Amino acid sequence: MCFRKRILAFIIDIFILALLYMIIGIIPMYDDLILISEDLNKYFYIVFGMALLIITLAFIGKDAINGQSIGKRITKIKVVDDKGYIANIFKCIIRNITIYIWPIEALLVLLDKKKLGDRLAGTNVVECD
């Protein structure tokens, strides 16, 4: 499998995540214009926090739909389990949650081309048919 496709897919996914965080992050700067009362302001920040949490959880499960994130769809690769079937949501979460220990992930990918998350979840990234 082309290693460059995997890196490109990751860059696309991170770019989308950063863009979503920036869009959500801009909203609190204008809360004085949007909200009038302090009671509404309190609920606004609860919704803001929930939006950030949802985006983060969506990123962790990003490969759960047909084994592909947006970046993987663009680069025509997908996540499969050891038997060659599309990885289920549990396996996708396991393989993506290790992004929070990214130095170890990066080292393993550079040395062996297989990340820790793939090892733990029993998944592989393959090219689409």
Short mmCIF file of C-alpha atoms in Angstrom, two decimals:
data_model
loop_
_atom_site.label_atom_id
_atom_site.label_comp_id
_atom_site.label_asym_id
_atom_site.label_seq_id
_atom_site.Cartn_x
_atom_site.Cartn_y
_atom_site.Cartn_z
CA MET A 1 0.00 0.00 0.00
CA CYS A 2 1.24 3.47 -0.79
CA PHE A 3 2.59 5.07 2.38
CA ARG A 4 2.16 8.54 0.88
CA LYS A 5 -1.60 8.00 0.50
CA ARG A 6 -1.87 7.21 4.18
CA ILE A 7 0.05 10.35 5.17
CA LEU A 8 -2.01 12.50 2.77
CA ALA A 9 -5.25 11.08 4.18
CA PHE A 10 -4.09 11.92 7.71
CA ILE A 11 -3.18 15.48 6.69
CA ILE A 12 -6.60 15.97 5.08
CA ASP A 13 -8.37 14.64 8.21
CA ILE A 14 -6.30 16.85 10.53
CA PHE A 15 -6.97 19.88 8.31
CA ILE A 16 -10.74 19.23 8.50
CA LEU A 17 -10.53 18.79 12.28
CA ALA A 18 -8.55 22.01 12.68
CA LEU A 19 -11.01 23.87 10.46
CA LEU A 20 -13.96 22.66 12.57
CA TYR A 21 -12.17 23.64 15.79
CA MET A 22 -11.44 27.10 14.36
CA ILE A 23 -15.03 27.62 13.29
CA ILE A 24 -16.32 26.56 16.70
CA GLY A 25 -13.55 28.57 18.41
CA ILE A 26 -14.50 31.81 16.65
CA ILE A 27 -18.06 31.76 18.00
CA PRO A 28 -17.20 32.60 21.66
CA MET A 29 -15.37 35.74 20.54
CA TYR A 30 -18.69 37.14 19.36
CA ASP A 31 -20.87 35.94 22.24
CA ASP A 32 -21.56 39.53 23.34
CA LEU A 33 -23.17 40.20 19.98
CA ILE A 34 -25.17 36.97 19.95
CA LEU A 35 -26.35 36.64 23.53
CA ILE A 36 -28.05 39.28 25.62
CA SER A 37 -28.52 37.79 29.08
CA GLU A 38 -26.01 36.03 31.35
CA ASP A 39 -28.37 33.07 31.72
CA LEU A 40 -28.22 32.44 28.00
CA ASN A 41 -24.46 32.98 28.07
CA LYS A 42 -24.07 30.07 30.52
CA TYR A 43 -26.01 27.74 28.21
CA PHE A 44 -24.04 28.97 25.23
CA TYR A 45 -20.77 27.78 26.76
CA ILE A 46 -22.30 24.42 27.63
CA VAL A 47 -23.36 23.97 24.01
CA PHE A 48 -19.93 25.22 22.87
CA GLY A 49 -18.18 22.62 25.05
CA MET A 50 -20.49 19.89 23.83
CA ALA A 51 -19.75 20.85 20.21
CA LEU A 52 -16.01 20.51 20.84
CA LEU A 53 -16.57 17.14 22.51
CA ILE A 54 -18.71 15.89 19.62
CA ILE A 55 -16.10 16.97 17.07
CA THR A 56 -13.37 15.21 19.05
CA LEU A 57 -15.42 12.00 19.35
CA ALA A 58 -16.24 12.17 15.65
CA PHE A 59 -12.52 12.39 14.89
CA ILE A 60 -11.79 9.33 17.01
CA GLY A 61 -14.47 7.36 15.16
CA LYS A 62 -13.75 8.93 11.78
CA ASP A 63 -13.05 5.64 9.98
CA ALA A 64 -16.23 3.91 11.16
CA ILE A 65 -18.30 4.64 8.05
CA ASN A 66 -17.28 2.08 5.44
CA GLY A 67 -13.76 2.01 6.92
CA GLN A 68 -12.98 5.45 5.53
CA SER A 69 -12.55 8.96 6.81
CA ILE A 70 -12.88 11.87 4.38
CA GLY A 71 -9.13 11.80 3.79
CA LYS A 72 -9.20 8.06 3.16
CA ARG A 73 -12.09 8.45 0.71
CA ILE A 74 -10.14 11.07 -1.24
CA THR A 75 -6.98 8.93 -1.34
CA LYS A 76 -8.94 5.72 -2.01
CA ILE A 77 -7.77 3.72 1.00
CA LYS A 78 -9.75 2.08 3.81
CA VAL A 79 -9.40 0.40 7.21
CA VAL A 80 -10.02 -3.34 7.37
CA ASP A 81 -9.71 -5.90 10.13
CA ASP A 82 -7.30 -8.86 10.05
CA LYS A 83 -9.81 -10.93 8.05
CA GLY A 84 -10.14 -8.27 5.36
CA TYR A 85 -13.61 -7.04 6.37
CA ILE A 86 -14.33 -3.36 6.93
CA ALA A 87 -13.33 -2.52 10.51
CA ASN A 88 -16.22 -2.02 12.93
CA ILE A 89 -16.68 1.14 15.00
CA PHE A 90 -15.02 -0.38 18.09
CA LYS A 91 -11.86 -1.23 16.16
CA CYS A 92 -11.85 2.23 14.55
CA ILE A 93 -12.08 3.91 17.94
CA ILE A 94 -9.25 1.75 19.33
CA ARG A 95 -7.02 2.51 16.35
CA ASN A 96 -7.68 6.25 16.47
CA ILE A 97 -7.60 6.90 20.22
CA THR A 98 -3.85 6.31 20.21
CA ILE A 99 -3.44 9.63 18.35
CA TYR A 100 -3.14 11.21 21.80
CA ILE A 101 0.24 9.52 22.19
CA TRP A 102 1.32 10.74 18.77
CA PRO A 103 5.11 10.67 19.33
CA ILE A 104 4.97 6.88 19.75
CA GLU A 105 2.59 6.62 16.78
CA ALA A 106 4.87 8.70 14.57
CA LEU A 107 7.94 6.68 15.53
CA LEU A 108 6.22 3.36 14.79
CA VAL A 109 4.87 4.59 11.47
CA LEU A 110 8.32 5.81 10.43
CA LEU A 111 10.03 2.58 11.51
CA ASP A 112 7.48 -0.04 10.51
CA LYS A 113 4.72 1.74 8.54
CA LYS A 114 2.09 0.34 10.95
CA LYS A 115 0.84 2.50 13.79
CA LEU A 116 0.25 1.39 17.35
CA GLY A 117 -3.52 1.85 16.94
CA ASP A 118 -3.55 -0.63 14.06
CA ARG A 119 -1.59 -3.13 16.13
CA LEU A 120 -3.94 -2.82 19.13
CA ALA A 121 -7.15 -2.93 17.06
CA GLY A 122 -5.99 -5.64 14.67
CA THR A 123 -6.56 -3.45 11.63
CA ASN A 124 -4.76 -2.61 8.41
CA VAL A 125 -5.05 0.18 5.89
CA VAL A 126 -5.47 -1.09 2.32
CA GLU A 127 -6.21 0.39 -1.07
CA CYS A 128 -9.83 0.30 -2.24
CA ASP A 129 -10.79 -1.92 -5.13
#
